[in-house]
Short mmCIF file of C-alpha atoms in Angstrom, two decimals:
data_model
loop_
_atom_site.label_atom_id
_atom_site.label_comp_id
_atom_site.label_asym_id
_atom_site.label_seq_id
_atom_site.Cartn_x
_atom_site.Cartn_y
_atom_site.Cartn_z
CA MET K 1 -7.30 -24.60 -4.64
CA LYS K 2 -9.47 -21.49 -4.51
CA TYR K 3 -7.97 -18.58 -2.58
CA VAL K 4 -10.17 -17.54 0.37
CA PRO K 5 -8.96 -14.31 2.05
CA LEU K 6 -10.84 -15.05 5.28
CA ASP K 7 -8.66 -18.12 5.78
CA HIS K 8 -5.64 -15.81 6.05
CA VAL K 9 -6.97 -13.33 8.63
CA ALA K 10 -4.68 -13.22 11.68
CA PRO K 11 -6.06 -15.14 14.70
CA HIS K 12 -6.00 -12.09 17.01
CA PHE K 13 -8.76 -10.51 14.88
CA LEU K 14 -11.07 -13.52 15.16
CA ARG K 15 -13.90 -14.18 17.62
CA ASP K 16 -13.27 -16.71 20.35
CA ALA K 17 -16.20 -18.81 19.15
CA GLN K 18 -17.19 -21.18 16.38
CA PRO K 19 -17.36 -20.70 13.49
CA LEU K 20 -14.14 -18.69 13.41
CA ARG K 21 -14.81 -15.27 11.93
CA VAL K 22 -14.13 -11.65 12.75
CA ALA K 23 -17.69 -10.77 13.75
CA SER K 24 -21.12 -12.40 13.81
CA ARG K 25 -24.01 -11.09 11.73
CA ASN K 26 -25.56 -9.27 14.71
CA GLU K 27 -22.17 -7.83 15.66
CA ARG K 28 -21.59 -6.60 12.11
CA ASP K 29 -25.02 -4.95 11.96
CA LEU K 30 -24.30 -3.17 15.23
CA LEU K 31 -20.78 -2.10 14.24
CA ARG K 32 -21.95 -0.70 10.92
CA LEU K 33 -24.73 1.29 12.56
CA ILE K 34 -22.26 2.76 15.06
CA TRP K 35 -19.80 3.51 12.24
CA LYS K 36 -22.47 5.47 10.39
CA SER K 37 -23.66 7.23 13.56
CA PRO K 38 -20.63 7.71 15.83
CA GLY K 39 -21.62 8.72 19.34
CA ILE K 40 -25.02 7.02 19.12
CA GLU K 41 -26.37 6.02 22.51
CA ARG K 42 -26.67 2.33 23.28
CA SER K 43 -30.37 2.70 24.10
CA ASP K 44 -31.00 3.99 20.56
CA LEU K 45 -29.76 0.74 18.99
CA THR K 46 -32.43 -1.62 20.28
CA GLU K 47 -35.14 -0.75 17.76
CA PRO K 48 -33.14 -0.55 14.49
CA LEU K 49 -31.33 -3.81 15.29
CA ASP K 50 -34.46 -5.63 16.49
CA LEU K 51 -32.63 -6.93 19.57
CA THR K 52 -33.73 -7.25 23.15
CA GLN K 53 -32.04 -4.94 25.62
CA GLN K 54 -30.29 -7.91 27.23
CA SER K 55 -28.92 -9.14 23.88
CA LEU K 56 -27.77 -5.65 22.94
CA HIS K 57 -25.95 -5.16 26.25
CA ARG K 58 -24.26 -8.54 25.86
CA ILE K 59 -23.07 -7.82 22.29
CA VAL K 60 -21.84 -4.32 23.18
CA GLY K 61 -19.98 -5.70 26.19
CA ARG K 62 -18.33 -8.41 24.10
CA LEU K 63 -17.18 -5.95 21.42
CA HIS K 64 -15.94 -3.54 24.07
CA ASP K 65 -13.93 -6.32 25.71
CA ARG K 66 -12.31 -7.04 22.33
CA GLY K 67 -11.29 -3.39 22.04
CA MET K 68 -13.55 -2.68 19.06
CA LEU K 69 -15.81 -0.12 20.76
CA VAL K 70 -15.27 3.01 22.82
CA LEU K 71 -17.93 3.77 25.45
CA SER K 72 -18.27 7.38 26.59
CA PRO K 73 -20.59 9.02 29.12
CA SER K 74 -23.73 10.38 27.51
CA GLU K 75 -24.19 14.14 27.38
CA SER K 76 -27.95 13.94 26.85
CA ARG K 77 -30.35 14.83 29.64
CA ARG K 78 -33.11 12.39 28.82
CA PRO K 79 -35.08 10.87 31.69
CA GLY K 80 -34.14 7.39 32.86
CA PRO K 81 -30.81 5.65 33.49
CA PRO K 82 -27.91 7.10 31.47
CA SER K 83 -26.91 5.16 28.36
CA PRO K 84 -23.31 5.34 27.09
CA GLU K 85 -22.39 6.78 23.71
CA LEU K 86 -20.72 4.31 21.36
CA SER K 87 -18.08 4.77 18.68
CA LEU K 88 -15.61 2.52 16.89
CA CYS K 89 -12.09 2.30 18.27
CA ARG K 90 -10.02 3.55 15.36
CA ASP K 91 -6.94 1.71 16.59
CA TRP K 92 -8.55 -1.73 16.77
CA CYS K 93 -7.37 -2.56 13.26
CA LEU K 94 -5.80 -1.14 10.14
CA THR K 95 -6.74 -1.93 6.57
CA LEU K 96 -4.76 -1.22 3.45
CA GLY K 97 -6.01 -0.19 0.02
CA ILE K 98 -3.86 -0.48 -3.10
CA SER K 99 -5.00 0.82 -6.49
CA VAL K 100 -3.08 -0.03 -9.65
CA ASN K 101 -3.60 2.43 -12.50
CA VAL K 102 -1.63 3.21 -15.62
CA GLY K 103 1.26 5.41 -14.45
CA SER K 104 0.52 5.37 -10.72
CA ILE K 105 -0.08 3.06 -7.78
CA GLY K 106 -2.08 4.56 -4.93
CA LEU K 107 -2.04 3.36 -1.33
CA CYS K 108 -4.36 4.19 1.55
CA LEU K 109 -3.85 3.17 5.16
CA MET K 110 -7.16 3.17 7.00
CA GLY K 111 -7.99 2.87 10.69
CA PHE K 112 -11.21 1.15 11.72
CA GLY K 113 -13.25 2.83 8.96
CA GLU K 114 -11.30 6.11 8.89
CA PRO K 115 -8.64 7.03 6.27
CA LEU K 116 -5.31 7.86 7.90
CA GLU K 117 -2.58 8.16 5.26
CA ASN K 118 -2.40 8.21 1.46
CA MET K 119 0.63 7.64 -0.73
CA GLU K 120 1.28 7.45 -4.45
CA ILE K 121 4.20 5.74 -6.16
CA ALA K 122 4.98 5.57 -9.85
CA GLN K 123 3.80 2.63 -11.92
CA SER K 124 6.41 1.90 -14.54
CA GLY K 125 8.18 -0.99 -16.18
CA SER K 126 6.85 -4.41 -17.08
CA SER K 127 7.84 -6.61 -14.13
CA LEU K 128 5.02 -7.65 -11.79
CA ALA K 129 7.51 -9.00 -9.24
CA LEU K 130 9.41 -5.70 -9.07
CA GLU K 131 6.23 -3.64 -8.74
CA MET K 132 4.97 -5.87 -5.92
CA GLU K 133 8.31 -5.39 -4.17
CA ARG K 134 7.93 -1.61 -4.51
CA ILE K 135 4.39 -1.86 -3.15
CA GLU K 136 5.69 -3.81 -0.15
CA ALA K 137 8.34 -1.14 0.50
CA ALA K 138 5.67 1.59 0.31
CA VAL K 139 3.50 -0.34 2.78
CA GLU K 140 6.38 -0.44 5.25
CA ASP K 141 6.85 3.31 4.80
CA LEU K 142 3.16 3.96 5.49
CA LEU K 143 3.22 1.78 8.60
CA ALA K 144 6.36 3.50 9.88
CA ARG K 145 4.63 6.88 9.64
CA ARG K 146 1.97 5.62 12.07
CA GLY K 147 4.29 3.60 14.28
CA ALA K 148 2.35 0.48 13.28
CA LYS K 149 3.28 -3.09 12.39
CA ARG K 150 2.09 -5.40 9.65
CA ARG K 151 0.27 -7.55 12.23
CA ASP K 152 -2.02 -4.56 12.87
CA ILE K 153 -3.50 -4.92 9.36
CA LEU K 154 -6.77 -6.85 9.19
CA GLY K 155 -6.65 -7.16 5.41
CA VAL K 156 -5.78 -5.61 2.07
CA GLY K 157 -8.03 -4.44 -0.75
CA LEU K 158 -6.43 -4.53 -4.19
CA ALA K 159 -8.02 -2.45 -6.96
CA VAL K 160 -6.83 -2.98 -10.53
CA ALA K 161 -7.71 -1.15 -13.76
CA GLY K 162 -9.27 -3.58 -16.22
CA HIS K 163 -12.13 -6.00 -16.84
CA ARG K 164 -12.55 -8.58 -14.12
CA MET K 165 -11.98 -12.16 -15.22
CA LEU K 166 -12.13 -15.37 -13.16
CA GLU K 167 -11.46 -15.13 -9.41
CA THR K 168 -9.04 -12.20 -8.89
CA ALA K 169 -7.63 -11.88 -12.41
CA PHE K 170 -8.12 -8.79 -14.58
CA ASN K 171 -7.73 -7.98 -18.27
CA CYS K 172 -5.84 -4.71 -17.98
CA PRO K 173 -4.94 -1.91 -20.42
CA LEU K 174 -1.81 -2.52 -22.51
CA PRO K 175 0.58 -0.58 -20.20
CA LEU K 176 -0.51 -2.95 -17.39
CA ALA K 177 -0.21 -6.13 -19.46
CA HIS K 178 2.08 -7.67 -16.83
CA TRP K 179 -0.80 -7.41 -14.31
CA SER K 180 -3.24 -9.13 -16.69
CA LEU K 181 -4.85 -12.57 -16.55
CA ILE K 182 -3.07 -13.55 -13.33
CA ASP K 183 -4.80 -14.49 -10.07
CA LEU K 184 -3.42 -11.49 -8.20
CA ALA K 185 -4.83 -11.82 -4.67
CA PRO K 186 -2.84 -14.93 -3.65
CA LEU K 187 0.34 -13.48 -5.19
CA LEU K 188 0.09 -10.17 -3.32
CA GLY K 189 -1.13 -11.99 -0.22
CA GLU K 190 2.01 -14.11 -0.20
CA GLN K 191 4.18 -11.03 -0.80
CA LEU K 192 2.67 -9.12 2.13
CA GLY K 193 1.73 -12.03 4.38
CA LEU K 194 -1.82 -10.65 4.58
CA PRO K 195 -5.29 -11.58 3.27
CA VAL K 196 -6.15 -9.80 0.01
CA TRP K 197 -9.51 -9.03 -1.61
CA ALA K 198 -9.50 -7.74 -5.20
CA ASP K 199 -11.85 -5.64 -7.34
CA ASN K 200 -11.85 -3.23 -10.27
CA VAL K 201 -10.42 0.21 -9.48
CA ALA K 202 -13.44 2.09 -10.84
CA ARG K 203 -15.77 0.18 -8.52
CA THR K 204 -13.61 0.84 -5.47
CA ALA K 205 -13.55 4.54 -6.40
CA ALA K 206 -17.36 4.43 -6.55
CA LEU K 207 -17.38 2.85 -3.08
CA ALA K 208 -15.16 5.63 -1.73
CA GLU K 209 -17.54 8.20 -3.21
CA ALA K 210 -20.51 6.37 -1.66
CA ILE K 211 -19.00 6.46 1.83
CA PHE K 212 -16.98 9.69 1.90
CA GLY K 213 -18.24 11.76 -1.05
CA VAL K 214 -21.39 12.99 -2.74
CA GLY K 215 -22.96 9.54 -2.44
CA ARG K 216 -23.31 9.81 1.35
CA ASP K 217 -26.92 10.92 1.02
CA VAL K 218 -27.82 9.02 -2.17
CA ALA K 219 -28.49 5.28 -2.03
CA ASP K 220 -28.42 4.68 -5.80
CA PHE K 221 -25.93 6.40 -8.08
CA ALA K 222 -23.65 5.74 -11.02
CA TYR K 223 -19.96 6.64 -11.03
CA ILE K 224 -18.03 7.35 -14.22
CA ALA K 225 -14.29 6.83 -13.85
CA HIS K 226 -12.27 8.86 -16.34
CA LEU K 227 -8.88 7.17 -16.11
CA HIS K 228 -6.45 5.89 -18.75
CA GLY K 229 -9.55 4.07 -19.95
CA TYR K 230 -13.25 4.74 -19.47
CA GLY K 231 -15.30 2.76 -16.99
CA GLY K 232 -17.15 3.15 -13.76
CA GLY K 233 -19.27 1.55 -11.11
CA LEU K 234 -22.85 1.31 -9.91
CA VAL K 235 -23.89 1.80 -6.29
CA SER K 236 -27.24 0.32 -5.27
CA GLY K 237 -28.57 0.59 -1.74
CA GLY K 238 -25.32 2.23 -0.69
CA MET K 239 -23.15 -0.70 -1.81
CA PRO K 240 -21.41 -1.55 -5.11
CA PHE K 241 -23.42 -3.58 -7.60
CA ARG K 242 -20.97 -5.82 -9.45
CA GLY K 243 -23.19 -7.91 -11.71
CA SER K 244 -22.87 -11.62 -12.47
CA PHE K 245 -19.31 -11.39 -13.79
CA GLY K 246 -18.04 -8.47 -11.70
CA ASN K 247 -18.09 -5.96 -14.56
CA ALA K 248 -21.21 -3.85 -14.03
CA GLY K 249 -20.31 -0.28 -14.99
CA GLU K 250 -17.87 -1.12 -17.79
CA TYR K 251 -19.17 1.70 -19.97
CA SER K 252 -16.55 1.18 -22.67
CA VAL K 253 -18.53 -1.80 -23.97
CA LEU K 254 -21.02 0.76 -25.32
CA PHE K 255 -18.49 1.60 -28.03
CA GLY K 256 -17.20 -0.38 -30.97
CA ARG K 257 -13.54 -0.32 -31.92
CA GLN K 258 -14.22 2.40 -34.49
CA ASP K 259 -15.54 4.66 -31.70
CA TYR K 260 -12.79 4.08 -29.14
CA ASP K 261 -10.90 7.27 -29.92
CA ASP K 262 -14.03 9.31 -29.25
CA ARG K 263 -14.58 8.03 -25.68
CA PRO K 264 -13.85 10.45 -22.80
CA ALA K 265 -10.80 8.37 -21.84
CA LEU K 266 -7.91 10.45 -20.56
CA SER K 267 -5.39 8.39 -22.55
CA VAL K 268 -6.97 9.83 -25.71
CA LEU K 269 -6.65 13.39 -24.39
CA LEU K 270 -3.06 12.69 -23.38
CA ARG K 271 -2.22 11.44 -26.87
CA ASP K 272 -3.80 14.55 -28.42
CA LEU K 273 -1.79 16.83 -26.15
CA HIS K 274 1.42 14.95 -26.97
CA ALA K 275 0.76 15.64 -30.64
CA ARG K 276 0.23 19.34 -29.88
CA GLY K 277 3.70 19.93 -28.46
CA ARG K 278 3.44 18.55 -24.90
CA PRO K 279 5.27 15.21 -25.34
CA ASP K 280 6.31 14.81 -21.69
CA LEU K 281 2.84 15.02 -20.14
CA THR K 282 1.63 12.10 -18.01
CA LEU K 283 -1.82 11.23 -16.69
CA LYS K 284 -0.84 12.77 -13.36
CA ASP K 285 -0.22 16.11 -15.12
CA LEU K 286 -3.83 16.14 -16.33
CA LYS K 287 -4.98 16.81 -12.76
CA ASN K 288 -3.92 20.42 -13.37
CA GLU K 289 -7.12 22.46 -13.25
CA ASN K 290 -5.63 25.02 -15.67
CA LEU K 291 -5.50 22.53 -18.52
CA VAL K 292 -8.84 23.84 -19.84
CA GLU K 293 -6.81 26.72 -21.27
CA TRP K 294 -4.40 24.44 -23.12
CA ASP K 295 -4.52 24.18 -26.87
CA GLY K 296 -6.67 21.24 -27.96
CA VAL K 297 -8.52 20.60 -24.70
CA ALA K 298 -11.78 22.33 -25.64
CA GLU K 299 -11.73 20.54 -28.99
CA TRP K 300 -11.29 17.20 -27.20
CA VAL K 301 -14.25 17.91 -24.92
CA ASP K 302 -16.43 18.75 -27.92
CA ARG K 303 -15.32 15.58 -29.70
CA VAL K 304 -16.07 13.23 -26.79
CA THR K 305 -19.36 14.88 -25.77
CA PRO K 306 -21.52 12.59 -27.98
CA ALA K 307 -19.92 9.52 -26.34
CA HIS K 308 -20.42 11.10 -22.91
CA ASN K 309 -24.10 11.65 -23.70
CA ARG K 310 -24.47 8.09 -24.96
CA THR K 311 -23.15 6.80 -21.64
CA ILE K 312 -25.33 9.13 -19.57
CA ASN K 313 -28.48 8.07 -21.40
CA ALA K 314 -27.58 4.37 -21.26
CA ILE K 315 -27.16 4.67 -17.49
CA CYS K 316 -30.54 6.41 -17.22
CA ALA K 317 -32.25 3.76 -19.32
CA VAL K 318 -30.83 0.73 -17.53
CA PHE K 319 -30.12 1.85 -13.96
CA ASP K 320 -32.30 4.96 -13.40
CA PRO K 321 -30.14 6.47 -10.62
CA ALA K 322 -30.80 9.66 -8.70
CA LEU K 323 -27.23 10.83 -9.28
CA ILE K 324 -24.39 10.37 -11.78
CA VAL K 325 -20.90 11.28 -10.56
CA LEU K 326 -18.02 12.20 -12.86
CA GLY K 327 -14.80 11.09 -11.22
CA GLY K 328 -11.64 9.05 -11.63
CA GLU K 329 -8.74 11.38 -12.45
CA LEU K 330 -10.89 13.86 -14.36
CA PRO K 331 -10.11 17.46 -13.29
CA HIS K 332 -13.13 19.32 -11.96
CA SER K 333 -12.81 21.89 -14.71
CA LEU K 334 -13.23 19.23 -17.42
CA ALA K 335 -16.02 17.53 -15.48
CA ARG K 336 -17.96 20.79 -15.38
CA MET K 337 -17.47 21.24 -19.13
CA LEU K 338 -18.94 17.79 -19.78
CA ILE K 339 -21.83 18.41 -17.39
CA GLU K 340 -22.64 21.68 -19.19
CA ARG K 341 -22.79 19.78 -22.51
CA THR K 342 -24.96 16.92 -21.24
CA GLU K 343 -28.14 16.27 -23.20
CA PHE K 344 -30.74 13.83 -21.91
CA ASN K 345 -32.92 11.88 -24.33
CA ASN K 346 -36.14 12.99 -22.69
CA LEU K 347 -38.96 13.39 -25.15
CA PRO K 348 -42.16 14.73 -23.57
CA ARG K 349 -45.18 12.47 -23.38
CA HIS K 350 -48.59 14.08 -22.81
CA GLY K 351 -46.68 17.29 -22.19
CA ALA K 352 -44.66 15.84 -19.30
CA LEU K 353 -40.97 14.93 -18.97
CA ARG K 354 -39.62 12.06 -16.88
CA ASP K 355 -37.26 12.70 -13.98
CA VAL K 356 -33.55 12.59 -14.81
CA PRO K 357 -30.56 12.22 -12.48
CA ARG K 358 -28.52 15.05 -11.11
CA LEU K 359 -24.93 15.23 -12.36
CA ALA K 360 -22.13 16.02 -9.92
CA VAL K 361 -18.36 16.19 -9.74
CA ALA K 362 -16.67 13.64 -7.48
CA GLU K 363 -15.66 14.89 -4.03
CA VAL K 364 -13.08 12.18 -3.28
CA ILE K 365 -10.16 13.41 -5.36
CA ASP K 366 -6.98 11.93 -3.90
CA ALA K 367 -6.59 8.16 -4.34
CA PRO K 368 -10.32 7.28 -4.55
CA GLY K 369 -9.56 3.78 -5.82
CA ALA K 370 -7.18 3.08 -2.93
CA ILE K 371 -9.57 4.53 -0.33
CA GLY K 372 -12.41 2.37 -1.61
CA ALA K 373 -10.11 -0.65 -1.74
CA ALA K 374 -9.20 -0.14 1.93
CA LEU K 375 -12.90 -0.44 2.79
CA ILE K 376 -13.28 -3.87 1.19
CA PRO K 377 -11.69 -5.91 4.04
CA LEU K 378 -14.01 -4.15 6.50
CA PHE K 379 -17.14 -4.83 4.46
CA GLU K 380 -16.07 -8.45 4.00
CA THR K 381 -15.47 -9.09 7.70
CA VAL K 382 -16.88 -6.60 10.23
CA LEU K 383 -19.20 -4.00 8.65
#
């Protein structure tokens, strides 16, 4: 039987109406607008939502009664009856984001649309059951920090490194082979007793960048995730574009097996540094901004620049975004080196060049995959 996360949402989060769901379409539109514009006055919502004043008042009242909205006196001095300012009640629910990468597992506890706590635990070994037990223990630790209970969690977003396969299974890099080709959402859902939505970690990182990073003011952008592997995500209209099979943004498919060692994948850099006398380095150590001074790093950047440029130009040709973000676990210093070496295929025609996207370094640095994953339950139910 197909796993449906909505079927596992706790009853106290559901509307007292049929069909059973967390919020209606009109309620979700209103909540998302308030989330993006906290403190907006109720009277300013009528036009963008295309609702009558009576309908708007009724919906706001219903959401306030459920504890989802905070109403505050307006500080504006406009003529007419005062209209309250609206914001989301951060304590109405919690969501949890979990990102599984080679070498690390990130966790993010989020209030109603606001990150609260991040945590990182080591990813090691080859037992899925043991790693899920360690994830559960970390979840309890996060909840204890906030004085919260598991029943306060609306849902969980799971982000996994690897190509998405059927349902919630992924084809992961070799060090994560024990996470591969298994329908993960029902397994983790049973472990935690919570509904679980799953996606690729690069796409959840792109979502985090869209909401909390440089993508806040750009509706269409591409995100390149430099992790153990080399992938990314596409954001269209402010939301992730996944494609028919859930793998839009898998930039590694641009390269044949003979070119794999020349991709800007951090596992390749790590292997090079091991061979140059740093055998104990891990991916986490590559976050050190001083690594640009290490022996072999500049040579690696020069070697992967052609592959970087191939990806940039493929993105321009197919997606035509306004912005391309270099992120994942790539240190800002290396990102800037790649940006400086970027060459667009932009031959002039009739003396004119076409517009090309701006390149930027990711702003969401700590646990972007987990932060984006924590947003998924909200976007699937209330926003």
